[in-house]
PDB file of N, CA and C and ligand atoms in Angstrom:
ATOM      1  N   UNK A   1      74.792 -58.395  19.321  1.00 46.00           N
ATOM      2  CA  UNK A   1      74.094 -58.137  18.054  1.00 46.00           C
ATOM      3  C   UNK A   1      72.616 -57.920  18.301  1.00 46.00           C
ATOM      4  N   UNK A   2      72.170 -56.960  17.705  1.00 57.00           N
ATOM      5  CA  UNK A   2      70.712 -56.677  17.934  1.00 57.00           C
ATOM      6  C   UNK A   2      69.976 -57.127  16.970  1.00 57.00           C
ATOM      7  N   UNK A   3      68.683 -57.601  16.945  1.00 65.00           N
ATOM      8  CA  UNK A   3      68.098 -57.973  15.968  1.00 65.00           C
ATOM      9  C   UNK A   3      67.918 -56.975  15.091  1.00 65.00           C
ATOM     10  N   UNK A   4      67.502 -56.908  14.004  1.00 76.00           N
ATOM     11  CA  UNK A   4      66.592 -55.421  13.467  1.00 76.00           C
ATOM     12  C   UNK A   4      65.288 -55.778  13.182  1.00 76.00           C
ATOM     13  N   UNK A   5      64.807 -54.846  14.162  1.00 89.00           N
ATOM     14  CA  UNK A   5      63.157 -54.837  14.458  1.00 89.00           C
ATOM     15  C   UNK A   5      62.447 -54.200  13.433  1.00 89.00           C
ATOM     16  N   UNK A   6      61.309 -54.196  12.586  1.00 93.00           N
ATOM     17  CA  UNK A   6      60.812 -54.079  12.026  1.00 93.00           C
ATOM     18  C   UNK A   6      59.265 -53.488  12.408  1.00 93.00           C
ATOM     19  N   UNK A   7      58.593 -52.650  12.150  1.00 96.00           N
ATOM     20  CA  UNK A   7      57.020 -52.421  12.655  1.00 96.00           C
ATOM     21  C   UNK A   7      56.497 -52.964  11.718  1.00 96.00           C
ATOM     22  N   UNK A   8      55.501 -53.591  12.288  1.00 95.00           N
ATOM     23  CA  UNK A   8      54.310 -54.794  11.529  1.00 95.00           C
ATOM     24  C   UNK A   8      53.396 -53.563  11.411  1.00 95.00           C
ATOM     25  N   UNK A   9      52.810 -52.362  11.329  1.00 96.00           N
ATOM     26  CA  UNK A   9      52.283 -51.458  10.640  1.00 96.00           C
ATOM     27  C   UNK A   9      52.469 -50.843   9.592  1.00 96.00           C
ATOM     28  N   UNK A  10      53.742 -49.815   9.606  1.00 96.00           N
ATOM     29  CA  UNK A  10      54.449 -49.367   8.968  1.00 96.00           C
ATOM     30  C   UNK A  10      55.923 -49.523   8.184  1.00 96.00           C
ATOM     31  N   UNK A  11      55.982 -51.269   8.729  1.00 94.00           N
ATOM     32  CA  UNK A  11      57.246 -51.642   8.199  1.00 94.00           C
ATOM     33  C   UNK A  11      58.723 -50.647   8.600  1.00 94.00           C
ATOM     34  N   UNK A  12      58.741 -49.591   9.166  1.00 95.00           N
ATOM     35  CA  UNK A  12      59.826 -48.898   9.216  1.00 95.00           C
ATOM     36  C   UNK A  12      60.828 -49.590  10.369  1.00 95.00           C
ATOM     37  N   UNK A  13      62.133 -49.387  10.316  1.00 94.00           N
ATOM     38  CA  UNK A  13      62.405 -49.959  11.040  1.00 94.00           C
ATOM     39  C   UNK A  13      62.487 -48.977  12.698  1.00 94.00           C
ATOM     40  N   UNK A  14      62.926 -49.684  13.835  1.00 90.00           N
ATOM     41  CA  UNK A  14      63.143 -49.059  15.120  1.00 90.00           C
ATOM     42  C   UNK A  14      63.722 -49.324  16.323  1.00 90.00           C
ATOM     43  N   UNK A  15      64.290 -48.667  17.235  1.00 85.00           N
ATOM     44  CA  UNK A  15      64.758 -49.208  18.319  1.00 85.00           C
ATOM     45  C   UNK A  15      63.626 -49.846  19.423  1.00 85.00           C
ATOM     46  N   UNK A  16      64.209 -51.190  20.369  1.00 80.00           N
ATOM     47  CA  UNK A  16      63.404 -51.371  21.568  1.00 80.00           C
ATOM     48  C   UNK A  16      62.457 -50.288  22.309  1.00 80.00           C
ATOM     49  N   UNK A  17      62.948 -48.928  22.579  1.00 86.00           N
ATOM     50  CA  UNK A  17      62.563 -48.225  23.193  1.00 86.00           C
ATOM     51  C   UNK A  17      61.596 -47.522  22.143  1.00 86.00           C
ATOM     52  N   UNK A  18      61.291 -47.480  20.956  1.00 91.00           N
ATOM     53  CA  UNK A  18      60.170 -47.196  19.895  1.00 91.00           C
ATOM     54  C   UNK A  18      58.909 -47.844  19.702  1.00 91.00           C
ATOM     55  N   UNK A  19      59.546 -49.199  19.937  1.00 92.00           N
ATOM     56  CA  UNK A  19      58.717 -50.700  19.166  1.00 92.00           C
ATOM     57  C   UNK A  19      58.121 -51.330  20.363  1.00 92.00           C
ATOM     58  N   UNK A  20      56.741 -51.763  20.505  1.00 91.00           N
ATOM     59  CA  UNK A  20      56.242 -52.347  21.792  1.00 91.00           C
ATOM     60  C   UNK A  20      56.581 -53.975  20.862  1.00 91.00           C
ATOM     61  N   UNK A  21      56.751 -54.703  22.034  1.00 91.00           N
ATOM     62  CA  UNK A  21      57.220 -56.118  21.479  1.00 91.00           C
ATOM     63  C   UNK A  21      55.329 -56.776  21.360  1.00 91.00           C
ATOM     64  N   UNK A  22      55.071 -57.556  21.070  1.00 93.00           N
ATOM     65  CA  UNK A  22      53.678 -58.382  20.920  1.00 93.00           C
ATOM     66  C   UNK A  22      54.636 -60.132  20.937  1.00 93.00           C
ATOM     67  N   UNK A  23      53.861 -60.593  21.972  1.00 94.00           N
ATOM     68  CA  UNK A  23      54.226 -62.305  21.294  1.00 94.00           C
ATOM     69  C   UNK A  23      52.744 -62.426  21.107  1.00 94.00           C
ATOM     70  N   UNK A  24      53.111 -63.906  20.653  1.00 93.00           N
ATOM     71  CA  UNK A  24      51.843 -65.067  20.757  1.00 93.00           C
ATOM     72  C   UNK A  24      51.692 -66.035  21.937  1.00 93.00           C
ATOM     73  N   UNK A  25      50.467 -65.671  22.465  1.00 91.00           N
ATOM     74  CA  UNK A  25      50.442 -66.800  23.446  1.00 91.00           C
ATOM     75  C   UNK A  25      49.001 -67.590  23.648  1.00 91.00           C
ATOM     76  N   UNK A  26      48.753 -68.875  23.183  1.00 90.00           N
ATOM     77  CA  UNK A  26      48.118 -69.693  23.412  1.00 90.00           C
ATOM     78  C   UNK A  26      46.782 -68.849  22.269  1.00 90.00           C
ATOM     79  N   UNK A  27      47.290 -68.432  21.435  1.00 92.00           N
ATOM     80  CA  UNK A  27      46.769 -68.124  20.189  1.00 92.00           C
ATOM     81  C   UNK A  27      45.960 -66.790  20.099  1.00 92.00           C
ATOM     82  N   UNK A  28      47.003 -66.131  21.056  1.00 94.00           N
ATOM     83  CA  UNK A  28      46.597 -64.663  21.482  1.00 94.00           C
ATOM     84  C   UNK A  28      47.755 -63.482  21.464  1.00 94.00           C
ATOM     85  N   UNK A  29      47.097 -62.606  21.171  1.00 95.00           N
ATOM     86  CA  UNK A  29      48.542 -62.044  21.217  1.00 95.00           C
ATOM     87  C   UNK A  29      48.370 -60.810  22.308  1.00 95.00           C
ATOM     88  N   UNK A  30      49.771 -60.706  23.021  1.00 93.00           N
ATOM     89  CA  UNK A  30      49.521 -60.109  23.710  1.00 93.00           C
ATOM     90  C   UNK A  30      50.544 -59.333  24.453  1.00 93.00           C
ATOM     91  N   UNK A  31      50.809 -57.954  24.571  1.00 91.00           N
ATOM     92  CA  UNK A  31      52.393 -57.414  25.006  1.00 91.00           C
ATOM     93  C   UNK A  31      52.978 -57.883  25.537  1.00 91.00           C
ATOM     94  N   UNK A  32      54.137 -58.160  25.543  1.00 88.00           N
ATOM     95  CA  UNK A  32      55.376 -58.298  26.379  1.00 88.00           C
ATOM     96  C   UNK A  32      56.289 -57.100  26.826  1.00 88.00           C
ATOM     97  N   UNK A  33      55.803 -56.480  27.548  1.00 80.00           N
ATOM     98  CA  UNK A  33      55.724 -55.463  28.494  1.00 80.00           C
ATOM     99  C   UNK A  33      57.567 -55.179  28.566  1.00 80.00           C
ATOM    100  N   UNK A  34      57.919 -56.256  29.331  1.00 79.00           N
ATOM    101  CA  UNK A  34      59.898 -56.502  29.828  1.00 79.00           C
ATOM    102  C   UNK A  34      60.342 -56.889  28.501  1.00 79.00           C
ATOM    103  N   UNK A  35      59.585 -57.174  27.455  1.00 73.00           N
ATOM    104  CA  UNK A  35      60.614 -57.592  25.872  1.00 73.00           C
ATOM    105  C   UNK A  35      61.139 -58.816  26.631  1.00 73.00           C
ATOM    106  N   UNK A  36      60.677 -59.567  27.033  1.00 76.00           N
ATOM    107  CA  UNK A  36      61.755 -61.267  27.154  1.00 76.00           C
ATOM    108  C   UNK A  36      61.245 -62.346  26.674  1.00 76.00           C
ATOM    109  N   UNK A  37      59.918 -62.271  26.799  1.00 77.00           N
ATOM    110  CA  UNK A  37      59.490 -63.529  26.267  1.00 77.00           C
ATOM    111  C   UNK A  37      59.979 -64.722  25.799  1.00 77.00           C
ATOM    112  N   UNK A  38      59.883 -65.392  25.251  1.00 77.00           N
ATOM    113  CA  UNK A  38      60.444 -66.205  24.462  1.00 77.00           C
ATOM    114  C   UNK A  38      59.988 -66.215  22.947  1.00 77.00           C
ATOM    115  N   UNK A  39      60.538 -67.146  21.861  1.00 77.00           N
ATOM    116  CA  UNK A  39      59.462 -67.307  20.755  1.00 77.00           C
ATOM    117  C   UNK A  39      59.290 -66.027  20.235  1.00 77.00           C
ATOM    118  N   UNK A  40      58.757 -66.109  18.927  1.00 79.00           N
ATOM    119  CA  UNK A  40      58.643 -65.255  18.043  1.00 79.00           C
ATOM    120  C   UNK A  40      58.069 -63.950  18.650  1.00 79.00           C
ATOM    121  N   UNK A  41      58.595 -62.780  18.057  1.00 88.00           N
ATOM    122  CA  UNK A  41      58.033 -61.539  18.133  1.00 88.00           C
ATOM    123  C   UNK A  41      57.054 -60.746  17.444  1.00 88.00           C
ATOM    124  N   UNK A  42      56.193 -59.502  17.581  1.00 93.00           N
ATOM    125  CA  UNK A  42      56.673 -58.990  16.114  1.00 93.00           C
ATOM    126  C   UNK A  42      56.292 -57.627  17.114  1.00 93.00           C
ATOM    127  N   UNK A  43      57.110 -56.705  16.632  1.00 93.00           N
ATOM    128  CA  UNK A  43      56.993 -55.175  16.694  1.00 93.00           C
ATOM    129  C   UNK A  43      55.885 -54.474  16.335  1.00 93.00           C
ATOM    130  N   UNK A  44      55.729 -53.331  17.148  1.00 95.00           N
ATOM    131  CA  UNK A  44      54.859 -52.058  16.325  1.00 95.00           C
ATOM    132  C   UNK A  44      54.973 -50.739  17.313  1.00 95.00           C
ATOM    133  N   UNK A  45      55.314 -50.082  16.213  1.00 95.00           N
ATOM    134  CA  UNK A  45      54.630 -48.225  17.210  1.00 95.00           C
ATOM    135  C   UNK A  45      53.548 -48.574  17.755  1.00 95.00           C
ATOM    136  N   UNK A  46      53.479 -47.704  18.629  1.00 91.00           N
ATOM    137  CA  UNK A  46      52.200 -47.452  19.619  1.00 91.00           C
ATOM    138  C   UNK A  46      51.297 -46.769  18.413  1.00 91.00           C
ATOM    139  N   UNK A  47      51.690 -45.917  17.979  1.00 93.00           N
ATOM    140  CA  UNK A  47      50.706 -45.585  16.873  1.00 93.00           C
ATOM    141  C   UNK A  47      50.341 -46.266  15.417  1.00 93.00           C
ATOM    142  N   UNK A  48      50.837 -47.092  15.475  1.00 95.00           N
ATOM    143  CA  UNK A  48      50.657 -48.134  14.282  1.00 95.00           C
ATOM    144  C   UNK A  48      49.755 -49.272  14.719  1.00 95.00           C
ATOM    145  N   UNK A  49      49.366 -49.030  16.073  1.00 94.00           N
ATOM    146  CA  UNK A  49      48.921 -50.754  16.146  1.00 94.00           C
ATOM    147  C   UNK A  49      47.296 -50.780  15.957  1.00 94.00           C
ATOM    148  N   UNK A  50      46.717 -49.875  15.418  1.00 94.00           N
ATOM    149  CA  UNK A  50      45.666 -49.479  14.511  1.00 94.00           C
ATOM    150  C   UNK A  50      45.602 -49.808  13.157  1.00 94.00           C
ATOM    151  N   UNK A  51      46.832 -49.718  13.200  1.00 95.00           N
ATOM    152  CA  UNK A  51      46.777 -50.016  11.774  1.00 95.00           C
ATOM    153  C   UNK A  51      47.165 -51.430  11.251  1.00 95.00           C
ATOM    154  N   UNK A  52      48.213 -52.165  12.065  1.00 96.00           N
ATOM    155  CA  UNK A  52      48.052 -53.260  12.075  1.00 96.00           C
ATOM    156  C   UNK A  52      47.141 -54.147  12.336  1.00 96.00           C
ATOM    157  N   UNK A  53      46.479 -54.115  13.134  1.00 95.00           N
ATOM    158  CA  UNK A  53      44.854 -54.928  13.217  1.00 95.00           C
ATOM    159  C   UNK A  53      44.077 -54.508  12.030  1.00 95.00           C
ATOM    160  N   UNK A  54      44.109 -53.386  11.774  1.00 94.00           N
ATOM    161  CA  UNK A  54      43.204 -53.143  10.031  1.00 94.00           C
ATOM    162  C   UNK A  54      43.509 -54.008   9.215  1.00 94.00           C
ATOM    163  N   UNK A  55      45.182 -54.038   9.107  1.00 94.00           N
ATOM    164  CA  UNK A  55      45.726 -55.012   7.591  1.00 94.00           C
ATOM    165  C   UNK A  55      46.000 -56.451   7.870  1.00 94.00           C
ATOM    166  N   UNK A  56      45.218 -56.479   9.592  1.00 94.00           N
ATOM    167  CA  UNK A  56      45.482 -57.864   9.961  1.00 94.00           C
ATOM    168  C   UNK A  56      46.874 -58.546   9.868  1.00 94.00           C
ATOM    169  N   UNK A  57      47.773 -57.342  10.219  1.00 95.00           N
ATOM    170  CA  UNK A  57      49.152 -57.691  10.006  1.00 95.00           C
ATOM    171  C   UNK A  57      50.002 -58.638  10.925  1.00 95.00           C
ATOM    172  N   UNK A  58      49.088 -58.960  11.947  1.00 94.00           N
ATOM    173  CA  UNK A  58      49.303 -60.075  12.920  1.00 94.00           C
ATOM    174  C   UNK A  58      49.731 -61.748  12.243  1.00 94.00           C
ATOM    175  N   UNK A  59      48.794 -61.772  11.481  1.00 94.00           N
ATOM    176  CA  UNK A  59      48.844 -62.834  10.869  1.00 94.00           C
ATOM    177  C   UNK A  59      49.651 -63.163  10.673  1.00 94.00           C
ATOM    178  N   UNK A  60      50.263 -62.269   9.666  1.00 90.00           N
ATOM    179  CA  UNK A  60      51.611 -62.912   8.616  1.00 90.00           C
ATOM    180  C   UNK A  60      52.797 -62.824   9.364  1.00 90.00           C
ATOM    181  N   UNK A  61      52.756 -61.616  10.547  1.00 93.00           N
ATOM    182  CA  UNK A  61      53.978 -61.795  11.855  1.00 93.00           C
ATOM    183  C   UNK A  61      54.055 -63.016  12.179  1.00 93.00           C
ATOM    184  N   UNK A  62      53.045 -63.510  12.913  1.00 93.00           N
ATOM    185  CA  UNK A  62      53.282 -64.875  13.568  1.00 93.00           C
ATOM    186  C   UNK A  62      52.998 -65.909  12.629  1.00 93.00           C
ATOM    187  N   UNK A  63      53.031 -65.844  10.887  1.00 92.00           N
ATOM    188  CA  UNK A  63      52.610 -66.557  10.219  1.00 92.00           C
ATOM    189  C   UNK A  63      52.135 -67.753  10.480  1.00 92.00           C
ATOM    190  N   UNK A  64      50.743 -67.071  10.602  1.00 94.00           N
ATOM    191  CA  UNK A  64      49.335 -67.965  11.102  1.00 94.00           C
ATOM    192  C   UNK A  64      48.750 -68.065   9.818  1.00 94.00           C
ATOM    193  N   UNK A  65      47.229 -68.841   9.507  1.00 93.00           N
ATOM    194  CA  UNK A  65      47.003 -69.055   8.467  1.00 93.00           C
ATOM    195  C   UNK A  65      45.189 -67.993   8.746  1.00 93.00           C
ATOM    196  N   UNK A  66      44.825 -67.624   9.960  1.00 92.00           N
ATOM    197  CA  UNK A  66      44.003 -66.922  10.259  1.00 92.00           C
ATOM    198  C   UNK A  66      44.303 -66.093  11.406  1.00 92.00           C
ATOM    199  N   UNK A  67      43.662 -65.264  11.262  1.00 93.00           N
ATOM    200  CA  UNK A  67      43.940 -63.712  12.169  1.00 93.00           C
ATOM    201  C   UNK A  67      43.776 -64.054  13.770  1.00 93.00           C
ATOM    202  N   UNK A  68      44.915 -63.991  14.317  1.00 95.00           N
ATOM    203  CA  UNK A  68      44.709 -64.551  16.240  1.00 95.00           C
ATOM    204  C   UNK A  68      43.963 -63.305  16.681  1.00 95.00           C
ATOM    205  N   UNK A  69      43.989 -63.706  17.934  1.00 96.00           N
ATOM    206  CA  UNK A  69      42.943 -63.052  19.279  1.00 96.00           C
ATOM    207  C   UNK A  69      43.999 -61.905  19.286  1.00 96.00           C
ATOM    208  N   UNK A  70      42.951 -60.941  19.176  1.00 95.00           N
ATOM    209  CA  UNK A  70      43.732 -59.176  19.010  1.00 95.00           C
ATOM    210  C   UNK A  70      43.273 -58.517  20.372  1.00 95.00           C
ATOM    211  N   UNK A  71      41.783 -59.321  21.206  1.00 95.00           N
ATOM    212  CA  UNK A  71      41.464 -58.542  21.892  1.00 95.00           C
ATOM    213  C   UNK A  71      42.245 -57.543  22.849  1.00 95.00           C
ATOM    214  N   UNK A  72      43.663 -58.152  23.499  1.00 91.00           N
ATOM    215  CA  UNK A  72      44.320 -57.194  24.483  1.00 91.00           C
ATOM    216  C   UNK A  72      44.435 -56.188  23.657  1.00 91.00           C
ATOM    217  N   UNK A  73      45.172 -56.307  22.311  1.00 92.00           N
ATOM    218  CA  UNK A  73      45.721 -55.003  21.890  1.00 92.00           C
ATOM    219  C   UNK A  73      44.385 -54.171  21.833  1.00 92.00           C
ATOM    220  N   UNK A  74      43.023 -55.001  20.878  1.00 92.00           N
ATOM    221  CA  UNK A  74      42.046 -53.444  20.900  1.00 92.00           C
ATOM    222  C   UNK A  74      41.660 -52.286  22.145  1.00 92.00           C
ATOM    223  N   UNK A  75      42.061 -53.566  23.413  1.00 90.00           N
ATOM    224  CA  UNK A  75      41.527 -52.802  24.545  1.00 90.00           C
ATOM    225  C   UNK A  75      42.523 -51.201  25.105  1.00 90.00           C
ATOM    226  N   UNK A  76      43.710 -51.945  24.718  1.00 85.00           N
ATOM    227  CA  UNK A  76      44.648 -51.148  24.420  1.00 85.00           C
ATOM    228  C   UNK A  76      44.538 -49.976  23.755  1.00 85.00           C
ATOM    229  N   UNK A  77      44.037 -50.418  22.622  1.00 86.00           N
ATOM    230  CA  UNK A  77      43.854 -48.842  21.804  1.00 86.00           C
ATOM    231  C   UNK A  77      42.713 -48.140  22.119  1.00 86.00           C
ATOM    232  N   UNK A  78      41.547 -48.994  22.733  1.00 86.00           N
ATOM    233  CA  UNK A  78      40.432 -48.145  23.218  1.00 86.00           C
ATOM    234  C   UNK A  78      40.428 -47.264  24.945  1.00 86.00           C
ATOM    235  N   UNK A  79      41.538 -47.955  25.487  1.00 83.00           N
ATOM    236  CA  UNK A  79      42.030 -47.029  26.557  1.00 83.00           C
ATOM    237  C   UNK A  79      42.752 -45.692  26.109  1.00 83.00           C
ATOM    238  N   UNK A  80      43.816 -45.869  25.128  1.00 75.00           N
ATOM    239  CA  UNK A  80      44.409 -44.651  24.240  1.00 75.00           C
ATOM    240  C   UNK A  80      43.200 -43.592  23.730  1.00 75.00           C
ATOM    241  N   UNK A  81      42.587 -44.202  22.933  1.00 72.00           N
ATOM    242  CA  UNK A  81      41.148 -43.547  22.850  1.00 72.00           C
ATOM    243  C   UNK A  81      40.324 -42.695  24.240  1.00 72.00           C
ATOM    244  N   UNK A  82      40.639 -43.087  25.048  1.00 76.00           N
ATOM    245  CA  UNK A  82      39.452 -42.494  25.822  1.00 76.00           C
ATOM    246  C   UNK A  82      40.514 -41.259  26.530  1.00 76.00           C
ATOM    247  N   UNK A  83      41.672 -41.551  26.611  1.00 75.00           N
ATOM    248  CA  UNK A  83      42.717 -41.221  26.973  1.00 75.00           C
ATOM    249  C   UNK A  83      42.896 -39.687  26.002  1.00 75.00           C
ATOM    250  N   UNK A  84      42.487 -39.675  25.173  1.00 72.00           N
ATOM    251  CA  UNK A  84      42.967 -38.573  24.094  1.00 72.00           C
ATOM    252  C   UNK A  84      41.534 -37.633  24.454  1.00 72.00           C
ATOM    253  N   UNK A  85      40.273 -38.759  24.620  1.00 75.00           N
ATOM    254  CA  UNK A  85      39.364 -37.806  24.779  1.00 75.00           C
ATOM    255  C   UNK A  85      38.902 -36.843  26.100  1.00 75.00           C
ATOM    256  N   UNK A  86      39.716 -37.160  26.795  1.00 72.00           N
ATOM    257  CA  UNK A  86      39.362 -36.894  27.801  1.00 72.00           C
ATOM    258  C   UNK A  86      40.038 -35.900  27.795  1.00 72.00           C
ATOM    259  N   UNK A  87      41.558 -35.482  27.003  1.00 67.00           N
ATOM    260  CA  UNK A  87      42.295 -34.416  27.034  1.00 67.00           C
ATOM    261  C   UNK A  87      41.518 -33.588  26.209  1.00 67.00           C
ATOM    262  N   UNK A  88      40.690 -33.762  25.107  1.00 61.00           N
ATOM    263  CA  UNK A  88      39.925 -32.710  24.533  1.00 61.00           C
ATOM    264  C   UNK A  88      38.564 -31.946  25.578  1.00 61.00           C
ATOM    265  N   UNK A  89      38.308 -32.684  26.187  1.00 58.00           N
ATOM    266  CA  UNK A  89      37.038 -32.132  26.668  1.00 58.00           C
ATOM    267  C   UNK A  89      37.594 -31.286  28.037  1.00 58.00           C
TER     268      UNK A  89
HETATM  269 ZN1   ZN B 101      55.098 -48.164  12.652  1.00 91.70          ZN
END
């Protein structure tokens, strides 16, 4: 039985191979690369996870009562970022 995964951006639903997994760890969140982790999950497109840090959608995934440590993911999206720009120039 598979779970049904959900994107914490866009709410849509998706397969493993769509959805990057995120846990929580030590009040951080941070990919789980192999999907094994343990403990709670929460999903997102690669292109949603902009948008989840906007609506602070972390939170209510790991229903926390304040917004955890996002830094891996921003770095994440600011490598994507430089990544796109570099194909324009
Ligand atoms: Zn999404």
């Amino acid at each position: 039985m598979n779970p049904i995964r959900s994107c914490i951006g866009c709410r849509k639903t998706g397969g493993p191979s769509e959805l990057m997994r995120m846990v929580l760890v030590d009040g951080k969140v941070i990919f789980d690369q192999p999907q094994i982790a343990p403990g709670r999950g929460a999903w997102v497109h690669r292109k949603c996870l902009k948008l989840a840090i906007d609506r602070q959608a972390f939170k209510w995934a790991f229903r926390l009562s304040s917004m955890p440590d996002v830094t891996d993911l921003q770095k994440e999206l600011l490598t994507e970022m430089d990544a796109k720009d570099m194909k324009l120039k």
